[in-house]
Short mmCIF file of C-alpha atoms and ligand atoms in Angstrom, two decimals:
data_model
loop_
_atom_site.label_atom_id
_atom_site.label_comp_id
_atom_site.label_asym_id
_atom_site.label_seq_id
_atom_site.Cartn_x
_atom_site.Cartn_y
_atom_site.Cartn_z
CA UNK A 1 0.00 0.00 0.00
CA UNK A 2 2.97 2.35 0.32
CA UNK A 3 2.70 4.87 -2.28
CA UNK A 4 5.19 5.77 -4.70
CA UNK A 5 5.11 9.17 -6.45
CA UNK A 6 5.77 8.34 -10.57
CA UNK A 7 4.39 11.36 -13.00
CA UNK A 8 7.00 12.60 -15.19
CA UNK A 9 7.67 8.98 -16.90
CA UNK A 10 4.44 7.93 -17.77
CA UNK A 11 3.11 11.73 -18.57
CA UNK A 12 3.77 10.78 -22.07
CA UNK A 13 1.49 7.76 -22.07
CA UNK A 14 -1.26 8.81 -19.70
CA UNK A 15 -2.08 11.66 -22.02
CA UNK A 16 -2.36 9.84 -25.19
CA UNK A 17 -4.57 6.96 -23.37
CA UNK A 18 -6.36 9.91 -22.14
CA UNK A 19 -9.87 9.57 -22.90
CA UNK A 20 -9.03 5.53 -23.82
CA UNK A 21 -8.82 5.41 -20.31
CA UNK A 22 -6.50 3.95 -17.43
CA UNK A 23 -6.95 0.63 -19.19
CA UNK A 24 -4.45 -0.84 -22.09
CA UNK A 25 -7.89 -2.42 -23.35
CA UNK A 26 -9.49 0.53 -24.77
CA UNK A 27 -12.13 -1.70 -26.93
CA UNK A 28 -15.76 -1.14 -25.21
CA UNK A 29 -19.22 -1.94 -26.14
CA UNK A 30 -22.16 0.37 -26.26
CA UNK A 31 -25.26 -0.45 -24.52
CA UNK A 32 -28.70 1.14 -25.84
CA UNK A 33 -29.53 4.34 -23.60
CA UNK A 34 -32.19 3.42 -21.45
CA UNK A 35 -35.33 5.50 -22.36
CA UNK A 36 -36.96 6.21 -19.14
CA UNK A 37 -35.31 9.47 -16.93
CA UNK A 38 -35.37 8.84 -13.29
CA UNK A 39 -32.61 11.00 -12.68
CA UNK A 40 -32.68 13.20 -9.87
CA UNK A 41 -31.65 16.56 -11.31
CA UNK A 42 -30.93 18.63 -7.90
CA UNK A 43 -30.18 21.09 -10.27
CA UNK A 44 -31.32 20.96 -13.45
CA UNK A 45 -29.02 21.55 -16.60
CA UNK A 46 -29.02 25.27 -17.40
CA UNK A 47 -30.87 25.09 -20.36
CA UNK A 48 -31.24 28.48 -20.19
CA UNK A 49 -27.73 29.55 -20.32
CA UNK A 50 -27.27 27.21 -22.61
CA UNK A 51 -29.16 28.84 -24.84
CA UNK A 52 -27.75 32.19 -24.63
CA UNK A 53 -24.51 30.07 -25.35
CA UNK A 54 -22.54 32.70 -23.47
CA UNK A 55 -18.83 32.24 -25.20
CA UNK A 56 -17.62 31.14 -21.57
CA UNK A 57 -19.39 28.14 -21.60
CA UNK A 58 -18.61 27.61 -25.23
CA UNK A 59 -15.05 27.23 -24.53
CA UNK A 60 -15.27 25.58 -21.25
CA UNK A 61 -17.81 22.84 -22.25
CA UNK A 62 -20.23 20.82 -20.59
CA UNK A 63 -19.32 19.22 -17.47
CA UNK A 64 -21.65 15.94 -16.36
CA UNK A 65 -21.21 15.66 -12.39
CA UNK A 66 -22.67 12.37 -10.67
CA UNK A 67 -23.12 11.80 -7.75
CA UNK A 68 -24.03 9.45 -5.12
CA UNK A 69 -26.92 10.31 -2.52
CA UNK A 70 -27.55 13.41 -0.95
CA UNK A 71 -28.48 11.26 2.19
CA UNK A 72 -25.11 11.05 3.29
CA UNK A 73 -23.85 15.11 4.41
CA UNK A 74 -20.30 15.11 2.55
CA UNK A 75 -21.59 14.71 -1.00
CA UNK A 76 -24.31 17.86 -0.51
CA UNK A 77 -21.15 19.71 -0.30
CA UNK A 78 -19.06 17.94 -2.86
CA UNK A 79 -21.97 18.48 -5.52
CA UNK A 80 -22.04 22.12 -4.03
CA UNK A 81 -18.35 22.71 -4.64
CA UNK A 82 -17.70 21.25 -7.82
CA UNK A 83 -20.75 22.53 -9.22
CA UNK A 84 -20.10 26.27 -8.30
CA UNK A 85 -16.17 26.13 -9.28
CA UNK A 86 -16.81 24.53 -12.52
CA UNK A 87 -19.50 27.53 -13.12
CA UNK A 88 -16.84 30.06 -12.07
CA UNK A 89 -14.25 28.79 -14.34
CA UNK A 90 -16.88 29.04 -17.38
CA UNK A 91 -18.53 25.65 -17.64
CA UNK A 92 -22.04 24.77 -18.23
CA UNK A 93 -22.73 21.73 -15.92
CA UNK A 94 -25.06 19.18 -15.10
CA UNK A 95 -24.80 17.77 -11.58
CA UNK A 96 -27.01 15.10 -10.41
CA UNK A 97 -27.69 12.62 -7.37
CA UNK A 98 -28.30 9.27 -7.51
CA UNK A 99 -30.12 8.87 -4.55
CA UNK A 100 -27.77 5.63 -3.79
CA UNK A 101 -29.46 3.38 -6.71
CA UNK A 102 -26.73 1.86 -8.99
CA UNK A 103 -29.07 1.40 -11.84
CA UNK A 104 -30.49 5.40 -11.58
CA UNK A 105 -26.46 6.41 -11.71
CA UNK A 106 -26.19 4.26 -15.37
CA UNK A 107 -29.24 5.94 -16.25
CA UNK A 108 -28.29 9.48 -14.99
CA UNK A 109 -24.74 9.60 -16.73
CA UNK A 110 -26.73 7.86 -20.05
CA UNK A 111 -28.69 10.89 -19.97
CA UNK A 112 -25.65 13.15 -19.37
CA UNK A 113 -23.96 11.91 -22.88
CA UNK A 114 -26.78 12.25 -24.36
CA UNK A 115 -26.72 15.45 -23.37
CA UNK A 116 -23.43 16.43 -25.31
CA UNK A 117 -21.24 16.48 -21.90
CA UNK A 118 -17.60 17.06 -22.61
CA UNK A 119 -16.04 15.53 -19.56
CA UNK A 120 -17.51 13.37 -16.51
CA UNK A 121 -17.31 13.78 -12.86
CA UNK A 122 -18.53 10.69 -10.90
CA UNK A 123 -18.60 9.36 -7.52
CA UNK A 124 -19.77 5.90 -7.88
CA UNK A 125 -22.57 4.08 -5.62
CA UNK A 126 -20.92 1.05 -6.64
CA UNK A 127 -18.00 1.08 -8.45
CA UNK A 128 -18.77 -2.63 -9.95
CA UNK A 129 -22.09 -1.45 -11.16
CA UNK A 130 -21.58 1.29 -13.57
CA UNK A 131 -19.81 -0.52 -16.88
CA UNK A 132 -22.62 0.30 -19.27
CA UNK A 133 -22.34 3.80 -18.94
CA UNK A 134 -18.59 3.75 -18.43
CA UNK A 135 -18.13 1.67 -21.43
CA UNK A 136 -20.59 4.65 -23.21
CA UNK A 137 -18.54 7.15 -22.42
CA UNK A 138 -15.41 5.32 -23.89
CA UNK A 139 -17.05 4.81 -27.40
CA UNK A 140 -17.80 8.63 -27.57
CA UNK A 141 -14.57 9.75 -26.19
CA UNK A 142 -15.83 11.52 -23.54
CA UNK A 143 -12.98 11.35 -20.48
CA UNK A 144 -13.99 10.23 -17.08
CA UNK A 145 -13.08 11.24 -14.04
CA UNK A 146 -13.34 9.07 -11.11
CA UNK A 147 -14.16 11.09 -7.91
CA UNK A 148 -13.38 10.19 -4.58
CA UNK A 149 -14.57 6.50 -5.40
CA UNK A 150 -12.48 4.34 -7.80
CA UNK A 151 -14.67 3.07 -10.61
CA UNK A 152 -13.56 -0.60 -11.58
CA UNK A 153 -13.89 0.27 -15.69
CA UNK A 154 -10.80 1.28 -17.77
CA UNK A 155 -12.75 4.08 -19.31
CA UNK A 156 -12.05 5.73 -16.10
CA UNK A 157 -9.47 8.45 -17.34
CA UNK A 158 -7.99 9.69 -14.04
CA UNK A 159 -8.98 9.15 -10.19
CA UNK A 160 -9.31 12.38 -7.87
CA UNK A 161 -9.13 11.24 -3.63
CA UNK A 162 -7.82 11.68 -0.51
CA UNK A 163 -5.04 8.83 0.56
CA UNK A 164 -7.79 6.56 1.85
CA UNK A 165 -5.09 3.81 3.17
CA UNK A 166 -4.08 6.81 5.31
CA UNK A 167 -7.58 7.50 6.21
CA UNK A 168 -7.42 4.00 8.33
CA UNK A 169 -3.91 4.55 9.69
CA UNK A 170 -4.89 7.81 11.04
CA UNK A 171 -7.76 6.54 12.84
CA UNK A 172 -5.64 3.80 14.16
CA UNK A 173 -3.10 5.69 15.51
CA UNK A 174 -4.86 7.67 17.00
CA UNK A 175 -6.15 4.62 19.28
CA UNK A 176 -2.71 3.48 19.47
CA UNK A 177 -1.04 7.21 21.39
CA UNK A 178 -4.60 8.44 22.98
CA UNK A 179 -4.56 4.90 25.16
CA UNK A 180 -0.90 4.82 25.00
CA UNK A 181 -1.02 1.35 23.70
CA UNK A 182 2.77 0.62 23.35
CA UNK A 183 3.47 0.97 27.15
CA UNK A 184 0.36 -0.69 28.21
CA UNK A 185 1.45 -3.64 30.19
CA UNK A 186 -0.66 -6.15 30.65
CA UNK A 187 -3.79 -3.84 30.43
CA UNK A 188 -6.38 -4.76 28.47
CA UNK A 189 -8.40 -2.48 26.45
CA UNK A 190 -11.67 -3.81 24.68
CA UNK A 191 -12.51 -2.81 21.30
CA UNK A 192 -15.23 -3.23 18.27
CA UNK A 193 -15.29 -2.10 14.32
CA UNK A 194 -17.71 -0.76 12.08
CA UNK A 195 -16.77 -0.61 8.89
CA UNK A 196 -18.14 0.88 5.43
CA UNK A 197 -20.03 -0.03 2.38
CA UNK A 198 -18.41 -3.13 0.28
CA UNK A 199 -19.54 -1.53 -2.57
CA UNK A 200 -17.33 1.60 -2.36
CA UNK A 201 -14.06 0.81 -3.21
CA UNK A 202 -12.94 3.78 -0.51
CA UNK A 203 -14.19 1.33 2.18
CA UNK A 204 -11.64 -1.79 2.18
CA UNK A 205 -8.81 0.80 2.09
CA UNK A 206 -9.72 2.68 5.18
CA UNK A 207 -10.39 -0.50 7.21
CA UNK A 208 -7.00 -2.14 6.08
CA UNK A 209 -5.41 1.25 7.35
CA UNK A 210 -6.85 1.15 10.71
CA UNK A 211 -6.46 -3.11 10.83
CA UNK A 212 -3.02 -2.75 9.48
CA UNK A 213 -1.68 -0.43 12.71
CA UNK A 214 -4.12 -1.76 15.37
CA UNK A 215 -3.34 -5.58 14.59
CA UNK A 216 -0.16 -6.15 15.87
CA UNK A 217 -1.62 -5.04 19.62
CA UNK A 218 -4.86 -7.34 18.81
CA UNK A 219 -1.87 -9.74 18.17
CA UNK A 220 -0.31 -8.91 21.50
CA UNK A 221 -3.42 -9.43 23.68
CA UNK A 222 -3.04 -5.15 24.70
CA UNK A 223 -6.79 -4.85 22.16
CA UNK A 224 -9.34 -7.73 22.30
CA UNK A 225 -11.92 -7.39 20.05
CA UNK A 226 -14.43 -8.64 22.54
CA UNK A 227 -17.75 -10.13 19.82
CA UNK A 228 -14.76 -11.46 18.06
CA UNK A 229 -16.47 -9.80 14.68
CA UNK A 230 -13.32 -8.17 13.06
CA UNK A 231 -13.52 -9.31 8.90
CA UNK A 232 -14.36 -6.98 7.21
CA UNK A 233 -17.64 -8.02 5.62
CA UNK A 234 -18.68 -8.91 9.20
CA UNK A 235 -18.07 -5.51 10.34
CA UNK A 236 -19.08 -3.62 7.04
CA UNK A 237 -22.34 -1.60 6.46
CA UNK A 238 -24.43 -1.12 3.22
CA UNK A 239 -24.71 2.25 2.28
CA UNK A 240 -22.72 3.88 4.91
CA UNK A 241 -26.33 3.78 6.82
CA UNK A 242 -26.38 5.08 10.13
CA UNK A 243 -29.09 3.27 11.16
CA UNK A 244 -27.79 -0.29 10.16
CA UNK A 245 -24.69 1.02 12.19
CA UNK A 246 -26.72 1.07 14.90
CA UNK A 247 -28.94 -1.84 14.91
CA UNK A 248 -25.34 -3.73 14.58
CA UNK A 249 -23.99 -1.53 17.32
CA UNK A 250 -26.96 -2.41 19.56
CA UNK A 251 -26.91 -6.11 18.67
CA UNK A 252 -22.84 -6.48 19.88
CA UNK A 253 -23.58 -4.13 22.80
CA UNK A 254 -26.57 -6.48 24.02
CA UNK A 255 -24.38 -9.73 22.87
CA UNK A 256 -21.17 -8.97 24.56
CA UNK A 257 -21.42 -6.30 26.91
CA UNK A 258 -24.50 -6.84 28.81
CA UNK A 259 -22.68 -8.60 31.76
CA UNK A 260 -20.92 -4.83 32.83
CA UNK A 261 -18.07 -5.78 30.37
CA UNK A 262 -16.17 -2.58 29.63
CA UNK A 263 -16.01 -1.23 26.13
CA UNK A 264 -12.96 1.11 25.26
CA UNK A 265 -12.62 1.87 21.76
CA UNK A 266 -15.11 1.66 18.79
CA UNK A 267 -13.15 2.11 15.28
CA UNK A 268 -15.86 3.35 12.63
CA UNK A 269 -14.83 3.98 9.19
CA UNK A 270 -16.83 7.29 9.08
CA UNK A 271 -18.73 9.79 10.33
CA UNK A 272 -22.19 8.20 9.18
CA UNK A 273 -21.75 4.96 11.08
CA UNK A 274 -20.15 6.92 13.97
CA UNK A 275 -23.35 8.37 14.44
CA UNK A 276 -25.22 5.30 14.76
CA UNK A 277 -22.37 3.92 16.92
CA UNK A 278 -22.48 6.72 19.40
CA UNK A 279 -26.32 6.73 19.50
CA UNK A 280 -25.81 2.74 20.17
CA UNK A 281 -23.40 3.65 22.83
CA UNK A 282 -25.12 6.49 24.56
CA UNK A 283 -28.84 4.11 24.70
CA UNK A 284 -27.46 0.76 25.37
CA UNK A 285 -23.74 1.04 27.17
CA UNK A 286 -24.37 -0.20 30.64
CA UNK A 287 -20.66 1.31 31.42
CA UNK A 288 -20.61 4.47 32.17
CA UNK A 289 -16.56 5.01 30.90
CA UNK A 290 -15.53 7.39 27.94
CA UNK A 291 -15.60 5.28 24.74
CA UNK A 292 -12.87 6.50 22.07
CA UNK A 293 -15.29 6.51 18.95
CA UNK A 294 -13.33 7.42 15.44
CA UNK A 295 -14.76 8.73 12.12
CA UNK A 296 -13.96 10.44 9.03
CA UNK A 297 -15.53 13.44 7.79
CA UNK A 298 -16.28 16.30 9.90
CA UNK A 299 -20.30 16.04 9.39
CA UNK A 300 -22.01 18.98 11.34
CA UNK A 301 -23.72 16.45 14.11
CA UNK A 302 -20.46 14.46 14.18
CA UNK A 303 -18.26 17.78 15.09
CA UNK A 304 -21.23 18.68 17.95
CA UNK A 305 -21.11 14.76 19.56
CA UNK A 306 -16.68 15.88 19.02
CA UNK A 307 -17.56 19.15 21.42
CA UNK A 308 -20.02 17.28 23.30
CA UNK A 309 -17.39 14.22 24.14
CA UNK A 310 -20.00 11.59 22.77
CA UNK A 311 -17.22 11.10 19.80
CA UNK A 312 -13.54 11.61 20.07
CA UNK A 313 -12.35 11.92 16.41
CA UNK A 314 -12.88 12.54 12.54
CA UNK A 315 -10.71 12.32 10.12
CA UNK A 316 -11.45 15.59 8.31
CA UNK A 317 -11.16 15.58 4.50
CA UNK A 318 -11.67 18.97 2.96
CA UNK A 319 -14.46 18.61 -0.09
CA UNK A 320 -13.51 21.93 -0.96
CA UNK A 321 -10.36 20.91 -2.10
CA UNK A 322 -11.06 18.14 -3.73
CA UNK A 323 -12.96 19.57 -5.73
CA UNK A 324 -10.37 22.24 -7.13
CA UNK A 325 -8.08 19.93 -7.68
CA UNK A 326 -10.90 17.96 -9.81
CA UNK A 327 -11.49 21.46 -11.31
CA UNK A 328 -7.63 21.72 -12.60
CA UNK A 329 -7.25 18.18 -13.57
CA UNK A 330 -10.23 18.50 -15.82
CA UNK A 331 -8.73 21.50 -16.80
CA UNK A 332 -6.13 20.46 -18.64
CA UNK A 333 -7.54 17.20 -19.85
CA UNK A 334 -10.32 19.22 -21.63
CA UNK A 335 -6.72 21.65 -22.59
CA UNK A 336 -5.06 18.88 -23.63
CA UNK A 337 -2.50 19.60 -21.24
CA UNK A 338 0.17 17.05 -20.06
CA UNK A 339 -1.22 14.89 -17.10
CA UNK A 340 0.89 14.41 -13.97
CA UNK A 341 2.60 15.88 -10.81
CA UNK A 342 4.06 18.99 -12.90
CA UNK A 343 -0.17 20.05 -12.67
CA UNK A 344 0.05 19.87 -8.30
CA UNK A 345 1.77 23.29 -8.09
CA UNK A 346 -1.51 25.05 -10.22
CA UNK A 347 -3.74 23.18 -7.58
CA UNK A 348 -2.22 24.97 -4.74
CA UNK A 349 -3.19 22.39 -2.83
CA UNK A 350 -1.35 19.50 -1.18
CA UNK A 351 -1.47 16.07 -2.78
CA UNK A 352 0.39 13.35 -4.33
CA UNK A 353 0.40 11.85 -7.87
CA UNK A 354 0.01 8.17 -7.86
CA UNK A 355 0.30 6.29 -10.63
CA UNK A 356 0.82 2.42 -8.91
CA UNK A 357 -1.76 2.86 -5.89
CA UNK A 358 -4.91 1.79 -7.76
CA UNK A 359 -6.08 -0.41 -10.65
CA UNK A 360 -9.64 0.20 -12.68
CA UNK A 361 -8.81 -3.76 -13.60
CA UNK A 362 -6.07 -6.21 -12.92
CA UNK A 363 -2.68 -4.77 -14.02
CA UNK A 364 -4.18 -1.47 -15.01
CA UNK A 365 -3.53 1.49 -13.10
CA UNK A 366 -5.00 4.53 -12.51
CA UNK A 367 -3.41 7.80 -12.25
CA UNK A 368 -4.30 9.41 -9.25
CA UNK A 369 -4.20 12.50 -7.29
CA UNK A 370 -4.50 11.95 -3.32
CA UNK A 371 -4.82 14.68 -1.30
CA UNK A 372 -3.90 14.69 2.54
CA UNK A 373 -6.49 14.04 5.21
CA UNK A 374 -6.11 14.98 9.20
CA UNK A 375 -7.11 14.33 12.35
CA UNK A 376 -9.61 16.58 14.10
CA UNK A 377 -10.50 16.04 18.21
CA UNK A 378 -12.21 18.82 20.54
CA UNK A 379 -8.37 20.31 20.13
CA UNK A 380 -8.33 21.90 17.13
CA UNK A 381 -11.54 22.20 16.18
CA UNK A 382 -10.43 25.96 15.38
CA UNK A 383 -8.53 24.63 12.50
CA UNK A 384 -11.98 23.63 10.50
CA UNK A 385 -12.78 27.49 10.94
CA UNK A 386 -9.59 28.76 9.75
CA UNK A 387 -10.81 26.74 6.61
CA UNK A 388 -13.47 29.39 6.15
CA UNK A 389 -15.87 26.41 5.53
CA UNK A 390 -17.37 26.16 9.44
CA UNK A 391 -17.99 28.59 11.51
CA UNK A 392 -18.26 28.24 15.41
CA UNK A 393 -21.15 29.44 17.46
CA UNK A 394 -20.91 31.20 21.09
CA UNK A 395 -22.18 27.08 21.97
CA UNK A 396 -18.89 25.79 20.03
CA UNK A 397 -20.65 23.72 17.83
CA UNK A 398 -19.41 24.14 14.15
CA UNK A 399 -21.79 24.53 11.28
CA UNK A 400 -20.55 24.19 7.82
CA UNK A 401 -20.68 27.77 5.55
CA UNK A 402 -23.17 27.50 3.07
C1 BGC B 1 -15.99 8.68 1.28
C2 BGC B 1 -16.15 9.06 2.72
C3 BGC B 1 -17.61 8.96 3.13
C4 BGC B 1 -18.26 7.66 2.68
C5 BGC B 1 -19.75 7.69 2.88
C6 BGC B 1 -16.61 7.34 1.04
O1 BGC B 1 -16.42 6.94 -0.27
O2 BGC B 1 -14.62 8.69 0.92
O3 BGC B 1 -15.66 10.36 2.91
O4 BGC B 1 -17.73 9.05 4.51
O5 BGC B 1 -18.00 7.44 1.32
O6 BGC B 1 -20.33 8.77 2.27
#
């Protein structure tokens, strides 16, 4: 999983398989467009603009942006972000959610080509489920960019993220110094995971992070995982749903810690089962101890349970970002621009170019920009606000700008 940082050898390459995609098989079939439109326009394609063809948009292009749910907070913002920076540099976009069905995503980004888009944005639902209209946007050339969530089709041009492996470490290391695991004698400390949804590709990687620092003290008897539920698809959750987080929260709770049995540390993968964890925690914990609870994020009732002490960390990744990065990447695809790590100084943002990290198929890699997450606690919740995305109230609960 270590990354390796390898742009200025394969720029040469990666730009002519540009819109062939991260693939060496570039061959793709076209399925017939489905004809009924169930997609979820939360804001509908400016036909109007587009009619006035204002020469801004005319050289910027169209711009299809996909994404997932608006259910879960982050991607609110992500659509948000991308949607008004893409605007601001001159595009015409379409940005629509998917309301978590794979099958409306195919049919949303069918209806997006049809639509003449230039370039796609996409955060996947599933990122085994979207090949027909992947394998679309291959036979009309139209360049894909996967965001946030790997897509497992070649067509995918280039992949836009946060380190996700580091995601996991973060969250375990932070276990590993707040309990002070390495001179812990023979204390102890009981501990339970939640993890995310198998069909986001994010989901394994932040788990292995966390599993990959916290084993070797499972190993050493200093973390027991007391329900004994620690594989991943035991401790995963469909959809990133906070209330299937806590039904399995409450099950384990009632299961293994009925009897007065302490509970020290829950590891969730993100904010969204955090919540469902904590509400688990705060209903049906007999003990009446602190329990560390990570996440990932920095949703708004997530950073309140942080100031309240019901959770102790998120790992915070800022959308806003991400999304400017995404913004100069599709930049000079669209430019024709050479693609690699000579683009991260125009981002002006922190991140690494990755071209070994991850594969759309077996043997074929994806080039990659991975931006840097970090840890937020009750500490420095002052460095969200210095963001300029939250602001605190005179209660010192954080509310995201916008
Ligand atoms: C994202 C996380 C998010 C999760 C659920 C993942 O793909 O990387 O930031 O918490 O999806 O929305």
């Amino acid at each position: 999983m270590k990354r390796k940082v390898i742009g200025v050898l394969l720029s040469v390459a990666m730009v002519s398989a540009m819109v062939a995609g991260c693939g060496s098989d570039s061959s793709s079939t076209s399925a017939p467009a489905e004809t009924e439109d169930t997609a979820d326009e939360a804001e509908a394609p400016a036909e109007d603009a587009a009619e006035e063809s204002t020469d801004a948009a005319a050289a910027g292009g169209k711009i299809g942006i996909s994404m997932p749910t608006q259910s879960l907070e982050r991607w609110n913002r992500d659509g948000a972000y991308l949607d008004e920076q893409f605007k601001a540099a001159g595009y015409e976009t379409i940005l629509t959610y998917s309301d978590n069905d794979s099958a409306r995503q195919v049919n949303d980004i069918q209806n997006m080509l049809a639509d003449g888009v230039d370039l796609l944005i996409v955060a996947a639902i599933d990122g085994e489920a979207l090949n027909t209209a992947m394998d679309e946007a291959a036979t009309a050339g139209v360049p894909v960019i996967a965001y946030d969530r790997l897509i497992m089709n070649d067509a995918v041009s280039y992949y836009v993220s946060f380190d996700n492996y580091t995601v996991g470490t973060l969250q375990g290391q932070f276990v590993v110094d707040t309990l002070d695991l390495d001179n812990a004698g023979d204390t102890v400390y009981n501990m339970e995971f939640t993890a995310g949804d198998p069909a986001d590709n994010n989901a394994g990687y932040f788990y292995q992070g966390a599993i990959d620092v916290l084993q070797p003290y499972i190993d050493a008897g200093t973390l027991n995982v007391v329900s004994g539920q620690i594989d991943f698809d035991t401790v995963a959750t469909a959809q990133w749903s906070t209330d299937t987080a806590l039904e399995r929260a409450q099950n384990v709770l009632s299961s293994y810690y009925a009897d007065g049995t302490q509970l020290d540390v829950w590891v969730c993968s993100n904010d969204s089962t955090a919540l469902g964890v904590a509400q688990a925690i705060t209903s049906d914990y007999a003990g009446s101890n602190d329990v560390i609870i990570t996440g990932q994020d920095g949703d708004e009732a997530n950073l309140k349970n942080i100031v309240d002490g019901v959770q102790t960390m998120t790992v915070y990744k800022n959308v806003s970002n991400e999304s400017i990065v995404t913004l100069g990447l599709a930049q000079a695809i669209l430019n024709g621009d050479t693609v690699d790590e000579s683009l991260i100084p125009s981002f002006g943002i922190e991140c690494a170019f990755d071209t070994e990290s991850y594969e759309t198929s077996e043997g074929n890699a994806c080039p990659s920009f991975l931006l840097v997450p970090n840890v937020i606690t009750a500490d420095n919740l002052q460095d969200l606000v210095d963001t300029g995305l939250y602001t605190m109230g005179e209660d010192g609960y954080l509310s995201a700008v916008q």
